[in-house]
Amino acid sequence: DVKVTQSSRYLVKRTGEKVFLECVQDMDHENMFWYRQDPGLGLRLIYFSYDVKMKEKGDIPEGYSVSREKKERFSLILESASTNQTSMYLCASSFGGGGTPYEQYFGPGTRLTVT
Amino acid sequence: DQQVKQNSPSLSVQEGRISILNCDYTNSMFDYFLWYKKYPAEGPTFLISISSIKDKNEDGRFTVFLNKSAKHLSLHIVPSQPGDSAVYFCDISGSRLTFGEGTQLTVNP
């Protein structure tokens, strides 16, 4: 079974803090993604990566950065947390080829509250 | 410019009846269409998919229909069960990864 784990289920941070969200997958997937989920807005793509040290901006990258130093790990960084970054953050991974195209495996999510 | 829309934020059906969830998209360049299910406090899980060369794909109680001319995707669940109560997202994929807003399905016993 594919397993995608996220470092925290719940996190509370203060405005202006630097926040690190970690994601690890154990299936040697090439692709990894970070989304945020907000009511009425669905899943919005923040950043994604198709390979180690490679990153691409998604639809809402402002205020975020990412790091992928190893294939299994994809980190999301909030450089200076703001209250409008309070959200559910979901990490996902997928195969680069084979299997169902584009099928993603998601972690359980991190509920981040910025006060 | 929203490329994917799930126009019904919520849907309520009786156990045993059919549930129909809909998704509309604007860009005809998408080539793969997926549905995910999400329970509270869990990440989404893949449910069923269809490629653009097909118009129907079936997996047990779940069937996905694709109408390319109308740019419309639907998911049929029959018979619906209380355990199907969840948020359903359509994912229109290709060169971009685009999820809909989600539809909360409630199946009443």
mmCIF file of C-alpha atoms in Angstrom:
data_model
loop_
_atom_site.group_PDB
_atom_site.id
_atom_site.type_symbol
_atom_site.label_atom_id
_atom_site.label_comp_id
_atom_site.label_asym_id
_atom_site.label_seq_id
_atom_site.Cartn_x
_atom_site.Cartn_y
_atom_site.Cartn_z
ATOM 1 C CA ASP A 1 0.000 0.000 0.000
ATOM 2 C CA VAL A 2 1.153 3.464 -0.866
ATOM 3 C CA LYS A 3 1.722 5.571 2.159
ATOM 4 C CA VAL A 4 1.999 9.328 2.224
ATOM 5 C CA THR A 5 2.681 10.796 5.627
ATOM 6 C CA GLN A 6 2.606 14.388 6.788
ATOM 7 C CA SER A 7 4.594 15.554 9.767
ATOM 8 C CA SER A 8 1.694 17.009 11.749
ATOM 9 C CA ARG A 9 -2.075 16.595 11.777
ATOM 10 C CA TYR A 10 -2.662 19.884 13.596
ATOM 11 C CA LEU A 11 -0.426 22.928 13.864
ATOM 12 C CA VAL A 12 -0.916 26.345 15.423
ATOM 13 C CA LYS A 13 1.518 29.114 14.543
ATOM 14 C CA ARG A 14 1.749 32.844 15.068
ATOM 15 C CA THR A 15 1.675 35.482 12.358
ATOM 16 C CA GLY A 16 5.144 36.081 10.940
ATOM 17 C CA GLU A 17 6.566 32.699 11.934
ATOM 18 C CA LYS A 18 8.335 30.520 9.390
ATOM 19 C CA VAL A 19 6.456 27.245 9.059
ATOM 20 C CA PHE A 20 7.677 23.948 7.660
ATOM 21 C CA LEU A 21 5.271 21.234 6.547
ATOM 22 C CA GLU A 22 6.904 17.934 5.738
ATOM 23 C CA CYS A 23 5.632 15.166 3.473
ATOM 24 C CA VAL A 24 7.139 11.739 2.912
ATOM 25 C CA GLN A 25 6.036 9.010 0.494
ATOM 26 C CA ASP A 26 7.261 5.442 0.505
ATOM 27 C CA MET A 27 6.477 4.276 -3.049
ATOM 28 C CA ASP A 28 9.328 5.823 -5.014
ATOM 29 C CA HIS A 29 6.919 8.204 -6.792
ATOM 30 C CA GLU A 30 8.442 10.763 -9.111
ATOM 31 C CA ASN A 31 5.735 13.388 -8.653
ATOM 32 C CA MET A 32 4.801 15.184 -5.475
ATOM 33 C CA PHE A 33 2.267 17.961 -4.838
ATOM 34 C CA TRP A 34 1.114 20.408 -2.215
ATOM 35 C CA TYR A 35 -2.507 21.588 -2.104
ATOM 36 C CA ARG A 36 -4.591 23.612 0.240
ATOM 37 C CA GLN A 37 -8.261 22.893 0.796
ATOM 38 C CA ASP A 38 -10.659 25.655 1.772
ATOM 39 C CA PRO A 39 -14.474 25.498 2.004
ATOM 40 C CA GLY A 40 -16.099 26.228 -1.338
ATOM 41 C CA LEU A 41 -12.760 26.413 -3.132
ATOM 42 C CA GLY A 42 -11.857 22.742 -3.423
ATOM 43 C CA LEU A 43 -8.246 21.675 -3.751
ATOM 44 C CA ARG A 44 -5.913 24.355 -5.029
ATOM 45 C CA LEU A 45 -2.434 23.461 -6.180
ATOM 46 C CA ILE A 46 0.357 25.406 -4.488
ATOM 47 C CA TYR A 47 3.496 23.757 -5.864
ATOM 48 C CA PHE A 48 4.500 20.487 -7.442
ATOM 49 C CA SER A 49 7.659 18.627 -8.275
ATOM 50 C CA TYR A 50 8.397 16.077 -10.992
ATOM 51 C CA ASP A 51 11.878 15.225 -9.807
ATOM 52 C CA VAL A 52 14.405 15.811 -7.086
ATOM 53 C CA LYS A 53 15.449 19.460 -6.821
ATOM 54 C CA MET A 54 12.806 20.368 -9.377
ATOM 55 C CA LYS A 55 9.761 22.501 -8.567
ATOM 56 C CA GLU A 56 6.959 24.158 -10.457
ATOM 57 C CA LYS A 57 4.476 26.770 -9.315
ATOM 58 C CA GLY A 58 0.874 25.784 -9.105
ATOM 59 C CA ASP A 59 -2.124 28.079 -9.065
ATOM 60 C CA ILE A 60 -1.470 29.828 -5.733
ATOM 61 C CA PRO A 61 2.282 29.853 -4.966
ATOM 62 C CA GLU A 62 2.431 33.312 -3.389
ATOM 63 C CA GLY A 63 3.685 33.226 0.183
ATOM 64 C CA TYR A 64 4.972 29.666 -0.145
ATOM 65 C CA SER A 65 8.146 27.917 -1.195
ATOM 66 C CA VAL A 66 9.088 24.239 -1.457
ATOM 67 C CA SER A 67 12.091 22.007 -1.188
ATOM 68 C CA ARG A 68 12.731 18.564 -2.636
ATOM 69 C CA GLU A 69 16.216 17.388 -1.754
ATOM 70 C CA LYS A 70 15.308 13.693 -1.758
ATOM 71 C CA LYS A 71 12.864 11.809 -3.935
ATOM 72 C CA GLU A 72 10.671 10.691 -1.061
ATOM 73 C CA ARG A 73 10.403 14.040 0.730
ATOM 74 C CA PHE A 74 8.667 17.261 -0.309
ATOM 75 C CA SER A 75 8.561 20.191 2.087
ATOM 76 C CA LEU A 76 6.258 23.190 2.006
ATOM 77 C CA ILE A 77 7.551 26.375 3.604
ATOM 78 C CA LEU A 78 5.517 29.361 4.673
ATOM 79 C CA GLU A 79 8.144 32.075 4.748
ATOM 80 C CA SER A 80 6.150 34.396 7.016
ATOM 81 C CA ALA A 81 2.837 32.905 8.084
ATOM 82 C CA SER A 82 -0.268 35.037 7.754
ATOM 83 C CA THR A 83 -3.813 34.481 8.953
ATOM 84 C CA ASN A 84 -5.047 33.944 5.386
ATOM 85 C CA GLN A 85 -2.838 30.878 5.241
ATOM 86 C CA THR A 86 -4.988 29.157 7.834
ATOM 87 C CA SER A 87 -6.140 26.094 5.940
ATOM 88 C CA MET A 88 -5.976 22.337 5.462
ATOM 89 C CA TYR A 89 -2.771 21.427 3.646
ATOM 90 C CA LEU A 90 -2.661 18.198 1.666
ATOM 91 C CA CYS A 91 0.364 16.513 0.210
ATOM 92 C CA ALA A 92 0.091 13.994 -2.632
ATOM 93 C CA SER A 93 2.326 11.864 -4.799
ATOM 94 C CA SER A 94 1.948 9.983 -8.066
ATOM 95 C CA PHE A 95 3.861 7.786 -10.462
ATOM 96 C CA GLY A 96 5.668 9.436 -13.334
ATOM 97 C CA GLY A 97 4.527 6.678 -15.675
ATOM 98 C CA GLY A 98 2.480 3.483 -15.639
ATOM 99 C CA GLY A 99 -0.644 2.779 -13.615
ATOM 100 C CA THR A 100 -3.568 5.123 -13.847
ATOM 101 C CA PRO A 101 -2.306 8.372 -15.330
ATOM 102 C CA TYR A 102 -2.374 11.243 -12.880
ATOM 103 C CA GLU A 103 -3.803 9.157 -10.008
ATOM 104 C CA GLN A 104 -2.579 10.806 -6.851
ATOM 105 C CA TYR A 105 -2.138 9.367 -3.387
ATOM 106 C CA PHE A 106 -2.837 11.819 -0.616
ATOM 107 C CA GLY A 107 -1.590 12.195 2.916
ATOM 108 C CA PRO A 108 -4.032 12.739 5.792
ATOM 109 C CA GLY A 109 -3.602 16.505 5.759
ATOM 110 C CA THR A 110 -2.281 19.123 8.167
ATOM 111 C CA ARG A 111 -4.761 21.550 9.670
ATOM 112 C CA LEU A 112 -2.763 24.768 10.086
ATOM 113 C CA THR A 113 -4.091 27.652 12.129
ATOM 114 C CA VAL A 114 -2.238 30.959 12.051
ATOM 115 C CA THR A 115 -3.156 33.326 14.861
ATOM 116 C CA ASP B 1 -10.554 31.701 -14.696
ATOM 117 C CA GLN B 2 -11.969 28.550 -13.198
ATOM 118 C CA GLN B 3 -11.485 25.623 -15.544
ATOM 119 C CA VAL B 4 -13.459 23.072 -13.565
ATOM 120 C CA LYS B 5 -16.797 23.544 -11.840
ATOM 121 C CA GLN B 6 -18.860 21.294 -9.644
ATOM 122 C CA ASN B 7 -22.057 23.285 -9.502
ATOM 123 C CA SER B 8 -23.714 21.411 -6.679
ATOM 124 C CA PRO B 9 -21.995 21.961 -3.336
ATOM 125 C CA SER B 10 -24.203 19.332 -1.752
ATOM 126 C CA LEU B 11 -26.442 16.391 -2.658
ATOM 127 C CA SER B 12 -28.694 14.298 -0.450
ATOM 128 C CA VAL B 13 -30.123 10.928 -1.532
ATOM 129 C CA GLN B 14 -31.859 7.971 0.052
ATOM 130 C CA GLU B 15 -30.018 4.710 0.584
ATOM 131 C CA GLY B 16 -30.495 2.406 -2.390
ATOM 132 C CA ARG B 17 -31.198 5.210 -4.846
ATOM 133 C CA ILE B 18 -28.861 6.618 -7.492
ATOM 134 C CA SER B 19 -26.454 9.448 -6.738
ATOM 135 C CA ILE B 20 -25.345 11.592 -9.674
ATOM 136 C CA LEU B 21 -22.481 14.016 -9.225
ATOM 137 C CA ASN B 22 -21.560 16.420 -12.002
ATOM 138 C CA CYS B 23 -18.522 18.295 -13.171
ATOM 139 C CA ASP B 24 -18.111 20.786 -16.048
ATOM 140 C CA TYR B 25 -14.854 21.879 -17.575
ATOM 141 C CA THR B 26 -13.810 24.499 -20.073
ATOM 142 C CA ASN B 27 -10.535 23.318 -21.599
ATOM 143 C CA SER B 28 -10.879 20.548 -24.190
ATOM 144 C CA MET B 29 -7.152 19.765 -23.959
ATOM 145 C CA PHE B 30 -7.602 17.668 -20.838
ATOM 146 C CA ASP B 31 -7.060 13.985 -21.517
ATOM 147 C CA TYR B 32 -7.772 12.212 -18.270
ATOM 148 C CA PHE B 33 -10.572 12.613 -15.777
ATOM 149 C CA LEU B 34 -10.616 11.267 -12.241
ATOM 150 C CA TRP B 35 -12.936 11.212 -9.256
ATOM 151 C CA TYR B 36 -11.742 11.240 -5.650
ATOM 152 C CA LYS B 37 -13.638 10.713 -2.444
ATOM 153 C CA LYS B 38 -12.762 12.479 0.787
ATOM 154 C CA TYR B 39 -13.928 11.665 4.294
ATOM 155 C CA PRO B 40 -13.527 14.252 7.077
ATOM 156 C CA ALA B 41 -10.034 14.383 8.611
ATOM 157 C CA GLU B 42 -8.607 12.184 5.835
ATOM 158 C CA GLY B 43 -6.894 12.888 2.536
ATOM 159 C CA PRO B 44 -8.788 12.249 -0.722
ATOM 160 C CA THR B 45 -8.642 8.744 -2.150
ATOM 161 C CA PHE B 46 -8.843 7.840 -5.812
ATOM 162 C CA LEU B 47 -12.171 6.357 -6.853
ATOM 163 C CA ILE B 48 -12.451 5.944 -10.618
ATOM 164 C CA SER B 49 -11.084 7.469 -13.804
ATOM 165 C CA ILE B 50 -11.756 7.734 -17.516
ATOM 166 C CA SER B 51 -9.573 8.708 -20.439
ATOM 167 C CA SER B 52 -10.720 11.085 -23.140
ATOM 168 C CA ILE B 53 -10.939 8.276 -25.690
ATOM 169 C CA LYS B 54 -13.807 6.653 -23.781
ATOM 170 C CA ASP B 55 -17.268 7.842 -22.813
ATOM 171 C CA LYS B 56 -17.976 5.424 -19.973
ATOM 172 C CA ASN B 57 -16.066 3.495 -17.338
ATOM 173 C CA GLU B 58 -17.607 1.227 -14.750
ATOM 174 C CA ASP B 59 -16.280 -0.185 -11.488
ATOM 175 C CA GLY B 60 -18.818 -1.966 -9.347
ATOM 176 C CA ARG B 61 -21.393 0.519 -8.100
ATOM 177 C CA PHE B 62 -19.493 3.451 -9.622
ATOM 178 C CA THR B 63 -19.769 4.578 -13.238
ATOM 179 C CA VAL B 64 -18.161 7.630 -14.753
ATOM 180 C CA PHE B 65 -19.568 9.171 -17.933
ATOM 181 C CA LEU B 66 -17.735 11.613 -20.162
ATOM 182 C CA ASN B 67 -19.489 13.859 -22.672
ATOM 183 C CA LYS B 68 -16.658 15.560 -24.518
ATOM 184 C CA SER B 69 -18.856 17.709 -26.749
ATOM 185 C CA ALA B 70 -20.590 19.149 -23.694
ATOM 186 C CA LYS B 71 -17.365 19.161 -21.636
ATOM 187 C CA HIS B 72 -19.260 17.374 -18.904
ATOM 188 C CA LEU B 73 -18.251 14.594 -16.552
ATOM 189 C CA SER B 74 -20.563 12.721 -14.207
ATOM 190 C CA LEU B 75 -20.253 10.066 -11.537
ATOM 191 C CA HIS B 76 -23.133 7.672 -10.902
ATOM 192 C CA ILE B 77 -23.311 5.652 -7.715
ATOM 193 C CA VAL B 78 -25.958 2.960 -7.638
ATOM 194 C CA PRO B 79 -27.169 1.777 -5.263
ATOM 195 C CA SER B 80 -26.033 4.491 -2.893
ATOM 196 C CA GLN B 81 -24.994 3.429 0.600
ATOM 197 C CA PRO B 82 -24.579 5.466 3.802
ATOM 198 C CA GLY B 83 -20.827 4.769 3.671
ATOM 199 C CA ASP B 84 -20.694 6.713 0.409
ATOM 200 C CA SER B 85 -21.355 9.926 2.353
ATOM 201 C CA ALA B 86 -18.263 12.022 1.667
ATOM 202 C CA VAL B 87 -17.022 14.950 -0.404
ATOM 203 C CA TYR B 88 -16.398 14.023 -4.036
ATOM 204 C CA PHE B 89 -13.889 15.916 -6.158
ATOM 205 C CA CYS B 90 -13.477 15.697 -9.895
ATOM 206 C CA ASP B 91 -9.927 16.054 -11.172
ATOM 207 C CA ILE B 92 -9.494 17.124 -14.759
ATOM 208 C CA SER B 93 -5.927 16.317 -15.652
ATOM 209 C CA GLY B 94 -3.566 16.814 -18.491
ATOM 210 C CA SER B 95 -0.896 19.411 -18.685
ATOM 211 C CA ARG B 96 -2.490 21.041 -15.658
ATOM 212 C CA LEU B 97 -3.901 19.491 -12.527
ATOM 213 C CA THR B 98 -7.277 20.974 -11.785
ATOM 214 C CA PHE B 99 -9.732 19.895 -9.124
ATOM 215 C CA GLY B 100 -13.335 20.967 -8.805
ATOM 216 C CA GLU B 101 -14.687 22.561 -5.636
ATOM 217 C CA GLY B 102 -16.197 19.330 -4.384
ATOM 218 C CA THR B 103 -19.732 18.044 -3.746
ATOM 219 C CA GLN B 104 -20.796 16.860 -0.315
ATOM 220 C CA LEU B 105 -22.852 13.698 -0.788
ATOM 221 C CA THR B 106 -25.079 12.569 2.066
ATOM 222 C CA VAL B 107 -26.763 9.187 1.783
ATOM 223 C CA ASN B 108 -29.597 8.835 4.261
ATOM 224 C CA PRO B 109 -30.482 5.400 5.671
#
